[in-house]
PDB file of C-alpha atoms in Angstrom:
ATOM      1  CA  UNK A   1     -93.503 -90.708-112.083  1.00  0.00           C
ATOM      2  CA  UNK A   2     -96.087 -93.346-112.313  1.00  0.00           C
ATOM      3  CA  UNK A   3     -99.787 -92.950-112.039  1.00  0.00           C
ATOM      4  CA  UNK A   4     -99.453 -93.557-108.090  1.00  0.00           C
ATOM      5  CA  UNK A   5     -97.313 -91.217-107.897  1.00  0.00           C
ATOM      6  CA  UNK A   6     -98.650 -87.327-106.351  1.00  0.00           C
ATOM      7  CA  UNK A   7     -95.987 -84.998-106.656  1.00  0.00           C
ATOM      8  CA  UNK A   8     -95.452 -83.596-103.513  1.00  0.00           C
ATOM      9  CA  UNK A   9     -93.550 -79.674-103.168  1.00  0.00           C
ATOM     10  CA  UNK A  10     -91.436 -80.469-100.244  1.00  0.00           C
ATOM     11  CA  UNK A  11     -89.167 -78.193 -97.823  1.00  0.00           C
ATOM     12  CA  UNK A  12     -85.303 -79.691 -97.688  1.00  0.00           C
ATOM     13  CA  UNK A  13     -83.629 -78.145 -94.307  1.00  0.00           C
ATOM     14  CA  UNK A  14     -80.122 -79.013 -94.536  1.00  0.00           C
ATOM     15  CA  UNK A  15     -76.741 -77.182 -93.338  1.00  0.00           C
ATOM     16  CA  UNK A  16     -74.282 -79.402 -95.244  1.00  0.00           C
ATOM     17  CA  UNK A  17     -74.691 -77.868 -98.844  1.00  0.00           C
ATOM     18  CA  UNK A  18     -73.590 -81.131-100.349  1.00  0.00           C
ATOM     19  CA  UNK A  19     -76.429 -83.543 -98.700  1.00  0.00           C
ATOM     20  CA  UNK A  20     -78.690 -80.569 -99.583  1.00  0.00           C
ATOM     21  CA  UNK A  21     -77.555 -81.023-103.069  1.00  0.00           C
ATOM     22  CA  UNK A  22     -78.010 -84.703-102.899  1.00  0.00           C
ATOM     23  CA  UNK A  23     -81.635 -84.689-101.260  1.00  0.00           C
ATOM     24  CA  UNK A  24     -83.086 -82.356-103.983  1.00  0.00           C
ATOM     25  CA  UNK A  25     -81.564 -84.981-106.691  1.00  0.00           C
ATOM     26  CA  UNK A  26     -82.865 -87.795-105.022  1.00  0.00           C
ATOM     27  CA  UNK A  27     -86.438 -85.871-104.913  1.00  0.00           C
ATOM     28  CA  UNK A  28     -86.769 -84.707-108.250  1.00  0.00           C
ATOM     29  CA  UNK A  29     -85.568 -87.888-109.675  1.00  0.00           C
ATOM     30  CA  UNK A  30     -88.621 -89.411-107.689  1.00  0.00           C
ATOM     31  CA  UNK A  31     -90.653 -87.002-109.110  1.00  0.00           C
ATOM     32  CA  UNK A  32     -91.080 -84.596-106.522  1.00  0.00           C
ATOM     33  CA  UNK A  33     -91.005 -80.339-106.149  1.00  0.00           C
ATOM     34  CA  UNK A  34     -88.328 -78.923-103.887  1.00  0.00           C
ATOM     35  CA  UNK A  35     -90.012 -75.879-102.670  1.00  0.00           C
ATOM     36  CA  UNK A  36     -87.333 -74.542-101.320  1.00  0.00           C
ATOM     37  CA  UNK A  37     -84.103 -75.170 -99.564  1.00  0.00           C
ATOM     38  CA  UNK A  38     -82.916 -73.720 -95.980  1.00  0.00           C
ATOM     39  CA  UNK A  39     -79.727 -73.924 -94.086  1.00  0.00           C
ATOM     40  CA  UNK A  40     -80.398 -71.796 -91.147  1.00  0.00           C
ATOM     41  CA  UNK A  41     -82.836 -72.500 -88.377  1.00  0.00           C
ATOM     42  CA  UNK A  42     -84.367 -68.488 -88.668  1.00  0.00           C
ATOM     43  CA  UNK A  43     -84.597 -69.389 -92.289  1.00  0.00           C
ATOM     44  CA  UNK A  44     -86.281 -72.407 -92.657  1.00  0.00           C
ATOM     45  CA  UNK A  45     -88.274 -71.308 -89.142  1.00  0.00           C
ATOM     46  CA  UNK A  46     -90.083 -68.525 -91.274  1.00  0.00           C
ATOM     47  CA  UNK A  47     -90.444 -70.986 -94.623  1.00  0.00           C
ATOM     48  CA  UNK A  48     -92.090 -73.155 -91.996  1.00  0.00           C
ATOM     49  CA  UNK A  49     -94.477 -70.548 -91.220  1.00  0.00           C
ATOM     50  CA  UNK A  50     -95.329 -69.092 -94.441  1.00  0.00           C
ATOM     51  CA  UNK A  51     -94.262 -71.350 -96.901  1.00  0.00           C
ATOM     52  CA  UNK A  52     -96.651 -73.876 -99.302  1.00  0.00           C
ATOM     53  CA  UNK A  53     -95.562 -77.244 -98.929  1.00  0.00           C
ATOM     54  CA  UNK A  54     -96.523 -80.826 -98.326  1.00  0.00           C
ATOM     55  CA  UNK A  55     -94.057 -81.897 -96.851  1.00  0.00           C
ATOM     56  CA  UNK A  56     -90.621 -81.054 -95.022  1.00  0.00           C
ATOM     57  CA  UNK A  57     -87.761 -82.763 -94.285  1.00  0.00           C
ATOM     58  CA  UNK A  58     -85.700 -81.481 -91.424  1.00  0.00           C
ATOM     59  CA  UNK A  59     -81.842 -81.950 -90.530  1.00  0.00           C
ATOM     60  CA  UNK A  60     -82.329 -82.394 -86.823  1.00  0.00           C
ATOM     61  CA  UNK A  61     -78.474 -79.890 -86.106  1.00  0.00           C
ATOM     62  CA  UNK A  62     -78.982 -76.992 -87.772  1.00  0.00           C
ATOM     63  CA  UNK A  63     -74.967 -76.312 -86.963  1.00  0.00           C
ATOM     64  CA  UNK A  64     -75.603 -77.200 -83.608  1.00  0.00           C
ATOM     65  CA  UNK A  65     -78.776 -75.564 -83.085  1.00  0.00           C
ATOM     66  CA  UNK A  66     -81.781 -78.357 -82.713  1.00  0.00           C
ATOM     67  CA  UNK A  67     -84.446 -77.591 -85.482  1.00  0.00           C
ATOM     68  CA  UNK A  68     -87.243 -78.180 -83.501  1.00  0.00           C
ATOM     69  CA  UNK A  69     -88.658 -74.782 -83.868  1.00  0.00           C
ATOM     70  CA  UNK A  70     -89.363 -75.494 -87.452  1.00  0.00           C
ATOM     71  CA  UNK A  71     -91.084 -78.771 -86.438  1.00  0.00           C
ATOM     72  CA  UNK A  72     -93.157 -76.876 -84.156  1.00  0.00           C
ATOM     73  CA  UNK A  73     -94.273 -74.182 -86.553  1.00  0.00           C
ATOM     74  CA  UNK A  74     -94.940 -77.256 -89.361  1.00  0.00           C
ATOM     75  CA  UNK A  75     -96.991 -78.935 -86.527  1.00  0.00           C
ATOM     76  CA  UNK A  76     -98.627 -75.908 -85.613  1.00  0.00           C
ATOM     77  CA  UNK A  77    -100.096 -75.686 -90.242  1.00  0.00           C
ATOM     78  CA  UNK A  78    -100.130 -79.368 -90.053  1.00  0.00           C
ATOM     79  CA  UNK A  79     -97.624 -79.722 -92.427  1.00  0.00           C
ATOM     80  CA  UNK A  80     -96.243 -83.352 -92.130  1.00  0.00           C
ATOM     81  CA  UNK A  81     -92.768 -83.667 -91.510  1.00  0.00           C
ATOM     82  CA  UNK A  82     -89.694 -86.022 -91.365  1.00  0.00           C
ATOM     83  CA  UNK A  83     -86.146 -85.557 -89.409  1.00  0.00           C
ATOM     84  CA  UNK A  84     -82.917 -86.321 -91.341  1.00  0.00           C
ATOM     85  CA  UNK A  85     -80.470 -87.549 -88.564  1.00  0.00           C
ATOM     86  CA  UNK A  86     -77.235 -89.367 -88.111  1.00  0.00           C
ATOM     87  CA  UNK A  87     -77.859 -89.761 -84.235  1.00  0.00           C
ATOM     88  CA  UNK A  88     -80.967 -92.151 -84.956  1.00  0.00           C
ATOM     89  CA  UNK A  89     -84.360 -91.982 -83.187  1.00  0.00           C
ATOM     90  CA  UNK A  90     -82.553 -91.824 -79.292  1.00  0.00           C
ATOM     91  CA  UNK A  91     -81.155 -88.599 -80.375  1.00  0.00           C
ATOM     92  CA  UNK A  92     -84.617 -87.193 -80.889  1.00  0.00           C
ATOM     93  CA  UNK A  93     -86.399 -85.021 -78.341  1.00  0.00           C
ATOM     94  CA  UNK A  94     -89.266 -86.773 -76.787  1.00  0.00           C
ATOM     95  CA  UNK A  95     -91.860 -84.510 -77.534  1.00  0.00           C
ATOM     96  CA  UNK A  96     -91.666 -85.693 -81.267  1.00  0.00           C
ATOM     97  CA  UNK A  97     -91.940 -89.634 -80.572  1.00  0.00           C
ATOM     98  CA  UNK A  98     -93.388 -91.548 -83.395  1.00  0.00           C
ATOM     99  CA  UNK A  99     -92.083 -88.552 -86.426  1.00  0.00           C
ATOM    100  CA  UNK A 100     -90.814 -90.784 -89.250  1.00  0.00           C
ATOM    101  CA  UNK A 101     -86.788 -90.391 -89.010  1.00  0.00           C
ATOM    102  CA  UNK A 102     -84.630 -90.649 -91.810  1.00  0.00           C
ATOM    103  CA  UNK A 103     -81.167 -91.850 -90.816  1.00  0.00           C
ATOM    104  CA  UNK A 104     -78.013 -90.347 -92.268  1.00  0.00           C
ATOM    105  CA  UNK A 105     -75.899 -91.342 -94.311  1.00  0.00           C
ATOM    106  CA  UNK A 106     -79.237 -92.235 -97.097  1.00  0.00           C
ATOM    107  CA  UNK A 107     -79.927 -93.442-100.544  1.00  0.00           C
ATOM    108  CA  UNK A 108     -82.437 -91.873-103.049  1.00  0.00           C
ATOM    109  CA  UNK A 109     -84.382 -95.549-102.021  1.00  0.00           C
ATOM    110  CA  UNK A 110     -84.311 -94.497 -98.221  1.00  0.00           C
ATOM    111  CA  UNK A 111     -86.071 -90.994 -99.284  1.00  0.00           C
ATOM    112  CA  UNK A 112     -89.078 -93.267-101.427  1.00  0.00           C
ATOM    113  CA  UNK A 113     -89.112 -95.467 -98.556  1.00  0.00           C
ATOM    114  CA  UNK A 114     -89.769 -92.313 -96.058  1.00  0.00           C
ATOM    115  CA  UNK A 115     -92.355 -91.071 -98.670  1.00  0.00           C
ATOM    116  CA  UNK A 116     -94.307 -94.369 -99.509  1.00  0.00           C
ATOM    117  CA  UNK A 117     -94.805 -94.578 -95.512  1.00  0.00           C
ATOM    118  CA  UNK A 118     -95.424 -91.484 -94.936  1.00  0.00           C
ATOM    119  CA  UNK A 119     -98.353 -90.900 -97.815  1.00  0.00           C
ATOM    120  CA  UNK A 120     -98.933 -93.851 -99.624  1.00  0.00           C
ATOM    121  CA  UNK A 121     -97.299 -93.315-102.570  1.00  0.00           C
ATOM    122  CA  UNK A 122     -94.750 -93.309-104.839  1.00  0.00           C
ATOM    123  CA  UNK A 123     -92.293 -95.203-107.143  1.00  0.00           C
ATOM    124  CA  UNK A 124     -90.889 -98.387-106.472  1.00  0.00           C
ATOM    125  CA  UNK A 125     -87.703 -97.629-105.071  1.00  0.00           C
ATOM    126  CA  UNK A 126     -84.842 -96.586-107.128  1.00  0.00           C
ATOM    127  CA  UNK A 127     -82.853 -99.037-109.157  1.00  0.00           C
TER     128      UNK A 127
END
């Protein structure tokens, strides 16, 4: 971590344990806190409520359920939030237009991309 670089405690919701796995790498190698991790929508719906974070990103199919509840309730603390998605920005409910997306499959340099927009800061992407 550089002397840019504010390490953020951020809130992975994921349901595939192995890109859960991969995000929290990819974040901690950039310097960053996982808070916590979630894999069901009730789950991450109360962390979203109660939890301490800067930041969330948010697997849009929570095994089939959308995880737009959690959005809301980071919305509703103003925590800032990204989706995670494979079905790109069309897939995305209209109500959250303009919410930085993170497409699926990514790279630890798509996450300090998402990050650098998002706040202003960070590394220099991964090498």
């Amino acid at each position: 971590m550089n002397s840019e670089t504010k390490k953020l405690r951020i809130l992975v919701v994921e349901d595939e344990a192995l890109v859960a796995m991969m995000m929290e790498d990819i974040l901690e190698e950039l310097g960053h806190e996982v808070g916590a991790v979630a894999s069901r929508l009730e789950d991450a719906r109360e962390l979203a409520r109660t939890g301490d974070f800067d930041l969330a990103i948010l697997d849009v199919n929570l095994d089939g359920q959308p995880s737009y509840p959690i959005a809301e309730a980071l919305k509703e603390r103003g925590i800032p939030f990204a989706f995670a998605t494979g079905y790109g920005n069309k897939g995305l409910d209209r109500s959250f237009d303009g919410i930085p997306t993170l497409a699926k499959p990514f790279v630890g340099d798509d996450v300090a991309r998402l990050i650098r927009e998002m706040f202003g800061i960070g590394p220099s992407p991964l090498l």
